[in-house]
PDB file of N, CA and C in Angstrom:
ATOM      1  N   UNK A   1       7.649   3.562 -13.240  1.00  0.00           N
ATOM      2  CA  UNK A   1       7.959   3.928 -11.861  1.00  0.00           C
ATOM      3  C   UNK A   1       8.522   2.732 -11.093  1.00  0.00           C
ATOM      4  N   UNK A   2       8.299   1.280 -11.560  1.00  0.00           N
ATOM      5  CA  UNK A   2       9.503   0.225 -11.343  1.00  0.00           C
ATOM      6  C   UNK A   2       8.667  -0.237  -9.589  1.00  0.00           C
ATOM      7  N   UNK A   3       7.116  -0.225 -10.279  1.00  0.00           N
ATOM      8  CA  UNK A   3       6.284  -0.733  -9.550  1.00  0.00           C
ATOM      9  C   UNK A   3       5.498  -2.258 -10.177  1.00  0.00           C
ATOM     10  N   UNK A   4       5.152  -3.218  -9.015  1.00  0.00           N
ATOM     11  CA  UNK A   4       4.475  -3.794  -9.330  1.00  0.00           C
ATOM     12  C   UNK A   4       3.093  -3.880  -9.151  1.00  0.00           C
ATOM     13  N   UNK A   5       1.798  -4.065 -10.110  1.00  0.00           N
ATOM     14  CA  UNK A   5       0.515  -3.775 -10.055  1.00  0.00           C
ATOM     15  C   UNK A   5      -0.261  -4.907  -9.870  1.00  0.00           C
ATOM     16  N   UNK A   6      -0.963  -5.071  -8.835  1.00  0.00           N
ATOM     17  CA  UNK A   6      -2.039  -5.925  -9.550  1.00  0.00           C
ATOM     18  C   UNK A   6      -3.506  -5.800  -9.461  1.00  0.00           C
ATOM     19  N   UNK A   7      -4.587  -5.955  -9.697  1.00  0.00           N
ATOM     20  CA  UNK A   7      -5.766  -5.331  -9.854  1.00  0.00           C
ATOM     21  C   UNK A   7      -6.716  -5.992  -9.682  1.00  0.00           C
ATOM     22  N   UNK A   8      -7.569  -5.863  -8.788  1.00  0.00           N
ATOM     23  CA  UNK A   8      -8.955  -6.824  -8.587  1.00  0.00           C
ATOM     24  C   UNK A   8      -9.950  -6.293  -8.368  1.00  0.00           C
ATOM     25  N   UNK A   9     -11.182  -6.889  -8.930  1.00  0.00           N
ATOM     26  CA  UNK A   9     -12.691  -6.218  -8.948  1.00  0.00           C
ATOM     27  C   UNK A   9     -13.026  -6.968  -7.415  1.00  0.00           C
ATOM     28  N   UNK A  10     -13.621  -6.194  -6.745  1.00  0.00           N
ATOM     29  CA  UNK A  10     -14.370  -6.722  -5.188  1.00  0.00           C
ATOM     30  C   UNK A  10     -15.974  -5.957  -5.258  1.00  0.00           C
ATOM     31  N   UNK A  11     -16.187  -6.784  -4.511  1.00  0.00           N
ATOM     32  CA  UNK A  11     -17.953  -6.520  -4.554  1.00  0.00           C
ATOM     33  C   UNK A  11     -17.877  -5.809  -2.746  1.00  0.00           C
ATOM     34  N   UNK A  12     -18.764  -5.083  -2.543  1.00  0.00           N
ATOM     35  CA  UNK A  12     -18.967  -4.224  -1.531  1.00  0.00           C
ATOM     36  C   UNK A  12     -18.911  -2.653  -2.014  1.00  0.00           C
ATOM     37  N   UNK A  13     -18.425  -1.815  -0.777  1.00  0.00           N
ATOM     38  CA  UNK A  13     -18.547  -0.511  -1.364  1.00  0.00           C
ATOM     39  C   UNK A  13     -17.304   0.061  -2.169  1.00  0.00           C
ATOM     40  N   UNK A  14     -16.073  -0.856  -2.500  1.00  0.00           N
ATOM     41  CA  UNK A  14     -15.207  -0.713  -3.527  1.00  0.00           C
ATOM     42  C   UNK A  14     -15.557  -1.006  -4.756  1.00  0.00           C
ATOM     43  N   UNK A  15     -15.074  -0.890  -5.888  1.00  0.00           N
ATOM     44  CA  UNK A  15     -15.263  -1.510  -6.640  1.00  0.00           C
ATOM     45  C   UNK A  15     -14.409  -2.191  -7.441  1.00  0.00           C
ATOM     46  N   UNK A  16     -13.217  -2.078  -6.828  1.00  0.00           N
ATOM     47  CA  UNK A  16     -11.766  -2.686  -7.102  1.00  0.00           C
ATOM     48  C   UNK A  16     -10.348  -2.509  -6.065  1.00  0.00           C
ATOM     49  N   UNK A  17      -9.846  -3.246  -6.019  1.00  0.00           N
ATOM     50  CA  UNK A  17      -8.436  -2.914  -5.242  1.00  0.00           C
ATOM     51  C   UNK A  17      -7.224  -3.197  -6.087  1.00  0.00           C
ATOM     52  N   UNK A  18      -6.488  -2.230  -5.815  1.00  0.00           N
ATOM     53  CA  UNK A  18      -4.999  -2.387  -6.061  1.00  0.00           C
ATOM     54  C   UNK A  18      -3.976  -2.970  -5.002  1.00  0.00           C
ATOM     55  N   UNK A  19      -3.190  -3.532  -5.725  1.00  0.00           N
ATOM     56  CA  UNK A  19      -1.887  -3.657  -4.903  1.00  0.00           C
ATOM     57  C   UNK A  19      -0.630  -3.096  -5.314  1.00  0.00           C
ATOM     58  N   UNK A  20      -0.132  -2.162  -5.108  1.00  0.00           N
ATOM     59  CA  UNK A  20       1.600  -1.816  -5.644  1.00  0.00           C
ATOM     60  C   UNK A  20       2.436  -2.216  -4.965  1.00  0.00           C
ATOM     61  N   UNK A  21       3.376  -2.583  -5.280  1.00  0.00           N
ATOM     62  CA  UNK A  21       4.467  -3.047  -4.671  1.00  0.00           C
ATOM     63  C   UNK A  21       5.531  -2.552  -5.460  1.00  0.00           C
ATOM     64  N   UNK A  22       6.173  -1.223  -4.598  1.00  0.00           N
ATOM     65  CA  UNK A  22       7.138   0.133  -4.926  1.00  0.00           C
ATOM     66  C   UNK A  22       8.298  -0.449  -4.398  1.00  0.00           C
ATOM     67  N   UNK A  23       9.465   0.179  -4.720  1.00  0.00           N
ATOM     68  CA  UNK A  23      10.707   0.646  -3.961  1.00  0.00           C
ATOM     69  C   UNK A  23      10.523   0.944  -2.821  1.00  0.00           C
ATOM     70  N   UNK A  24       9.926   2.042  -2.566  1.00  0.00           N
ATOM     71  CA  UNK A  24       9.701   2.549  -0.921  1.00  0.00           C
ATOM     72  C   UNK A  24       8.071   3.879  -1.669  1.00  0.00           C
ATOM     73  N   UNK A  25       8.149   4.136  -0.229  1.00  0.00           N
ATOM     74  CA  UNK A  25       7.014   4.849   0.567  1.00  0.00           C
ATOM     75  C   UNK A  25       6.486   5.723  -1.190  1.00  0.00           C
ATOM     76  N   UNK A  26       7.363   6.362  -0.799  1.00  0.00           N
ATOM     77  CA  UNK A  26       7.668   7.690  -2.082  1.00  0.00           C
ATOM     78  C   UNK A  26       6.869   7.661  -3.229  1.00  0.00           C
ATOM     79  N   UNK A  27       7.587   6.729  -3.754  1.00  0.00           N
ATOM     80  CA  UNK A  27       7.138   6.245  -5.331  1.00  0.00           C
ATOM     81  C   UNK A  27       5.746   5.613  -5.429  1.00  0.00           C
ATOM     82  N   UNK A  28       5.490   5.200  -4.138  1.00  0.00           N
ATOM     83  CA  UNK A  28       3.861   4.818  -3.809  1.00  0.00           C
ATOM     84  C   UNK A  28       3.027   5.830  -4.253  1.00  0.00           C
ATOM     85  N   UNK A  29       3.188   6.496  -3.391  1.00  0.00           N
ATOM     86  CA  UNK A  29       2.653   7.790  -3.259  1.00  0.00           C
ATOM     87  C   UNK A  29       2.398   8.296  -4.826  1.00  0.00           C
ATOM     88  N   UNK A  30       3.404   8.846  -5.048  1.00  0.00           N
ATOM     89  CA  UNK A  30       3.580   9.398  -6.173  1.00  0.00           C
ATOM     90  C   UNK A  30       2.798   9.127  -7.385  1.00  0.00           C
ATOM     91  N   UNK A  31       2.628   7.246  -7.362  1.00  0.00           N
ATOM     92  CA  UNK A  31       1.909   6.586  -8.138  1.00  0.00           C
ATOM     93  C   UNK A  31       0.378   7.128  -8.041  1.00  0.00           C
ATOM     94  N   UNK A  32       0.044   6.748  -6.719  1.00  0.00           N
ATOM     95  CA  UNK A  32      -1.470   7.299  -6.404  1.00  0.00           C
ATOM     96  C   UNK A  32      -1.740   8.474  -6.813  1.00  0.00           C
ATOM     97  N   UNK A  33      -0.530   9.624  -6.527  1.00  0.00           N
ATOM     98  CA  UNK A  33      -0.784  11.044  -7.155  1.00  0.00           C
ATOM     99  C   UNK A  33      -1.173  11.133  -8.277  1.00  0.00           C
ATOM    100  N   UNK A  34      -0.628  10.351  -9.660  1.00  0.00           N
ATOM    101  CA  UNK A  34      -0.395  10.333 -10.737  1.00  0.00           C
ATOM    102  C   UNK A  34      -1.786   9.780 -11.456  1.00  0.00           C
ATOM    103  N   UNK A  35      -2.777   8.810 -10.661  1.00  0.00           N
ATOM    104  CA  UNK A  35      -3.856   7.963 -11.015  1.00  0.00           C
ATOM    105  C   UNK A  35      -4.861   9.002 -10.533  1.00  0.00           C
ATOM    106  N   UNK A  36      -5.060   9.180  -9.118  1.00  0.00           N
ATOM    107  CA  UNK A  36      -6.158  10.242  -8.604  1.00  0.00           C
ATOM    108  C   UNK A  36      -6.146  11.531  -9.229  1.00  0.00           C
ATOM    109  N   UNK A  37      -5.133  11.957  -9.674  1.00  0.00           N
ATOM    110  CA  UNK A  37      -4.935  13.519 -10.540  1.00  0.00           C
ATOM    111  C   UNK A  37      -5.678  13.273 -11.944  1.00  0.00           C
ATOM    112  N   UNK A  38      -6.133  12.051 -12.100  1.00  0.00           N
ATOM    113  CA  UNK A  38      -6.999  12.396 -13.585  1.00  0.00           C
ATOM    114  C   UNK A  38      -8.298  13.149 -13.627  1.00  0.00           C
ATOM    115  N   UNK A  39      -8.738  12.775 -12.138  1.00  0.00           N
ATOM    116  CA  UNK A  39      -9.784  12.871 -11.878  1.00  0.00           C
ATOM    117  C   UNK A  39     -11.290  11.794 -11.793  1.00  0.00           C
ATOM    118  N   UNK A  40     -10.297  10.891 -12.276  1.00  0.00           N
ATOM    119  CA  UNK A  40     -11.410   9.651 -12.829  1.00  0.00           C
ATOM    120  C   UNK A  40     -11.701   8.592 -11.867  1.00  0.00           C
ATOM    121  N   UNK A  41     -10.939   8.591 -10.923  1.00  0.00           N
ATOM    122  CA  UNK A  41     -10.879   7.870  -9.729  1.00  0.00           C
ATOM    123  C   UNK A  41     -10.572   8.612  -8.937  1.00  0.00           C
ATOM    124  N   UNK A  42     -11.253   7.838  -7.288  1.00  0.00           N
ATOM    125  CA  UNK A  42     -10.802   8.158  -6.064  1.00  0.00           C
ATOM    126  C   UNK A  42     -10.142   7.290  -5.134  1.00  0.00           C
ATOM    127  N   UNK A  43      -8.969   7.353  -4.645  1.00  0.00           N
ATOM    128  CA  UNK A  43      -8.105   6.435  -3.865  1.00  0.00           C
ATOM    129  C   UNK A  43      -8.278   6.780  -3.058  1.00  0.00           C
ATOM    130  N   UNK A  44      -7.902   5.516  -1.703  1.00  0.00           N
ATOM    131  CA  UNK A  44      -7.810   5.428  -0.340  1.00  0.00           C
ATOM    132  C   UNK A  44      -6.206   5.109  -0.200  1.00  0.00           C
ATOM    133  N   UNK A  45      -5.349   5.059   0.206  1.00  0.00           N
ATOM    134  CA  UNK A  45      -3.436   4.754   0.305  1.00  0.00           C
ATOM    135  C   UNK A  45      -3.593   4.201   1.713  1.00  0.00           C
ATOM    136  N   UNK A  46      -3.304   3.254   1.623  1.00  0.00           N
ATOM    137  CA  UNK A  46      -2.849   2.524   3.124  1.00  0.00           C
ATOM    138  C   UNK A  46      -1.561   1.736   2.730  1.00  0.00           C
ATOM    139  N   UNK A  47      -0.975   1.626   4.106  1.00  0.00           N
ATOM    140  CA  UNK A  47       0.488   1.433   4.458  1.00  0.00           C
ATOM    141  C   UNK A  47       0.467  -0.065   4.283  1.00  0.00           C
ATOM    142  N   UNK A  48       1.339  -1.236   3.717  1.00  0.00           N
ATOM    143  CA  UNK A  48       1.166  -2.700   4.279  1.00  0.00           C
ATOM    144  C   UNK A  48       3.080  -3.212   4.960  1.00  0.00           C
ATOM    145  N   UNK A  49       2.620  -3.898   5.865  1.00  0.00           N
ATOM    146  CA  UNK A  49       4.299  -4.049   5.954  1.00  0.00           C
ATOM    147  C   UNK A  49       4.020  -5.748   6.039  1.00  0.00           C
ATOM    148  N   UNK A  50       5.449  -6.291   5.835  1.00  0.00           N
ATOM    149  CA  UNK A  50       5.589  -7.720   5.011  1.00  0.00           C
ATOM    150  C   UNK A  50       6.101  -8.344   6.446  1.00  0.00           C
ATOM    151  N   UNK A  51       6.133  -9.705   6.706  1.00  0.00           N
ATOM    152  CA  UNK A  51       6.420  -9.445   7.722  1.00  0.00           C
ATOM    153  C   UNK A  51       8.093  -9.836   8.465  1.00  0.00           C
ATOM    154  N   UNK A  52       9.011  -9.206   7.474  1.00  0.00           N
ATOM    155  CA  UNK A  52      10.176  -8.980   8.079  1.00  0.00           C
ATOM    156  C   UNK A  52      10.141  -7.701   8.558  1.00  0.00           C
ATOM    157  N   UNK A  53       9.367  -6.851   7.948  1.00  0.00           N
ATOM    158  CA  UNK A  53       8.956  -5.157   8.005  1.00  0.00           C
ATOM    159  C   UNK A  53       8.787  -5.468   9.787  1.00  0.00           C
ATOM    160  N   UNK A  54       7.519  -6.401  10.013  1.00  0.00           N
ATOM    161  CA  UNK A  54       6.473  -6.419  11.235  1.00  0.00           C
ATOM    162  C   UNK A  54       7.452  -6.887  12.314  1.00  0.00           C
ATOM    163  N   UNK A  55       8.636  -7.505  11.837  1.00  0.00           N
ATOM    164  CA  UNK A  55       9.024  -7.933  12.959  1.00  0.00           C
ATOM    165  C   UNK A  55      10.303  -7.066  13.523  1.00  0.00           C
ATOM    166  N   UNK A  56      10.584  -6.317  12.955  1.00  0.00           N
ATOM    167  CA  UNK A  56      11.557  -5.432  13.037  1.00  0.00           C
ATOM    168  C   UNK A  56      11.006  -4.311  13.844  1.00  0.00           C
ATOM    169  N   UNK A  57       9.691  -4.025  13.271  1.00  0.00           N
ATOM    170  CA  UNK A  57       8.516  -2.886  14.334  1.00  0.00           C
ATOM    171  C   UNK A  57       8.707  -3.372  15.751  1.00  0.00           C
ATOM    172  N   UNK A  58       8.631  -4.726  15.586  1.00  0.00           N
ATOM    173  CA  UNK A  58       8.089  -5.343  17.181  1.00  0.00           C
ATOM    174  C   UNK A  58       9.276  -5.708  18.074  1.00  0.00           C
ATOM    175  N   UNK A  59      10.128  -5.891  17.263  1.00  0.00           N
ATOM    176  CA  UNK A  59      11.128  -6.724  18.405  1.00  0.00           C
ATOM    177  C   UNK A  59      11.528  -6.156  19.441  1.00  0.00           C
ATOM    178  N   UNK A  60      11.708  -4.646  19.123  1.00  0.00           N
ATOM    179  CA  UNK A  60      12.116  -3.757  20.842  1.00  0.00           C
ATOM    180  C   UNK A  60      10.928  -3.570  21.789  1.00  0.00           C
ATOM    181  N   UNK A  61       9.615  -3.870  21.333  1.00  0.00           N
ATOM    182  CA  UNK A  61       8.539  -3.587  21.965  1.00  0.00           C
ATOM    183  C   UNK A  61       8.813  -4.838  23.622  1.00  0.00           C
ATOM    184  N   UNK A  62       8.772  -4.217  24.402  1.00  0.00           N
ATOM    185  CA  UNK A  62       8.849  -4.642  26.034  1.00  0.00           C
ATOM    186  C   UNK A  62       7.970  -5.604  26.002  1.00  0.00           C
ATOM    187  N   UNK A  63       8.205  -6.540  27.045  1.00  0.00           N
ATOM    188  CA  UNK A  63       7.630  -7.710  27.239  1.00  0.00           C
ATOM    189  C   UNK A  63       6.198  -7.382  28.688  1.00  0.00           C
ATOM    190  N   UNK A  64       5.072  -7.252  28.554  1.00  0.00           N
ATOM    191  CA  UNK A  64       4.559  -6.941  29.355  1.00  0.00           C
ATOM    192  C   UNK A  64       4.647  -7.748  30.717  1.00  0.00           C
TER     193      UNK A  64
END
């Protein structure tokens, strides 16, 4: 799917995190579809933006 993975055990109420790093949104997704559909795991999908992403969000935002 022309993703990059990487995988870490964390202590708390996870018991691991992923990172993908997709093409776009889509193929994210899709990925998660493809892992949670085994049934063997349960995912959470959150959004990350980099921060050329963050600054592109912000720059029209008004100056209070």
């Amino acid at each position: 799917m022309d993703c990059e993975v990487e995988y870490f055990l964390v202590n708390g109420y996870y018991d691991s995190a992923v990172i993908v790093d997709a093409p776009d949104e889509q193929t994210a997704k899709q990925l998660e579809l493809a892992v949670s559909g085994t049934g063997t795991v349960t995912t959470e999908f959150q959004r990350a933006w980099d921060d050329s992403e963050l600054e592109e969000l912000t720059e029209e935002i008004p100056e209070p």
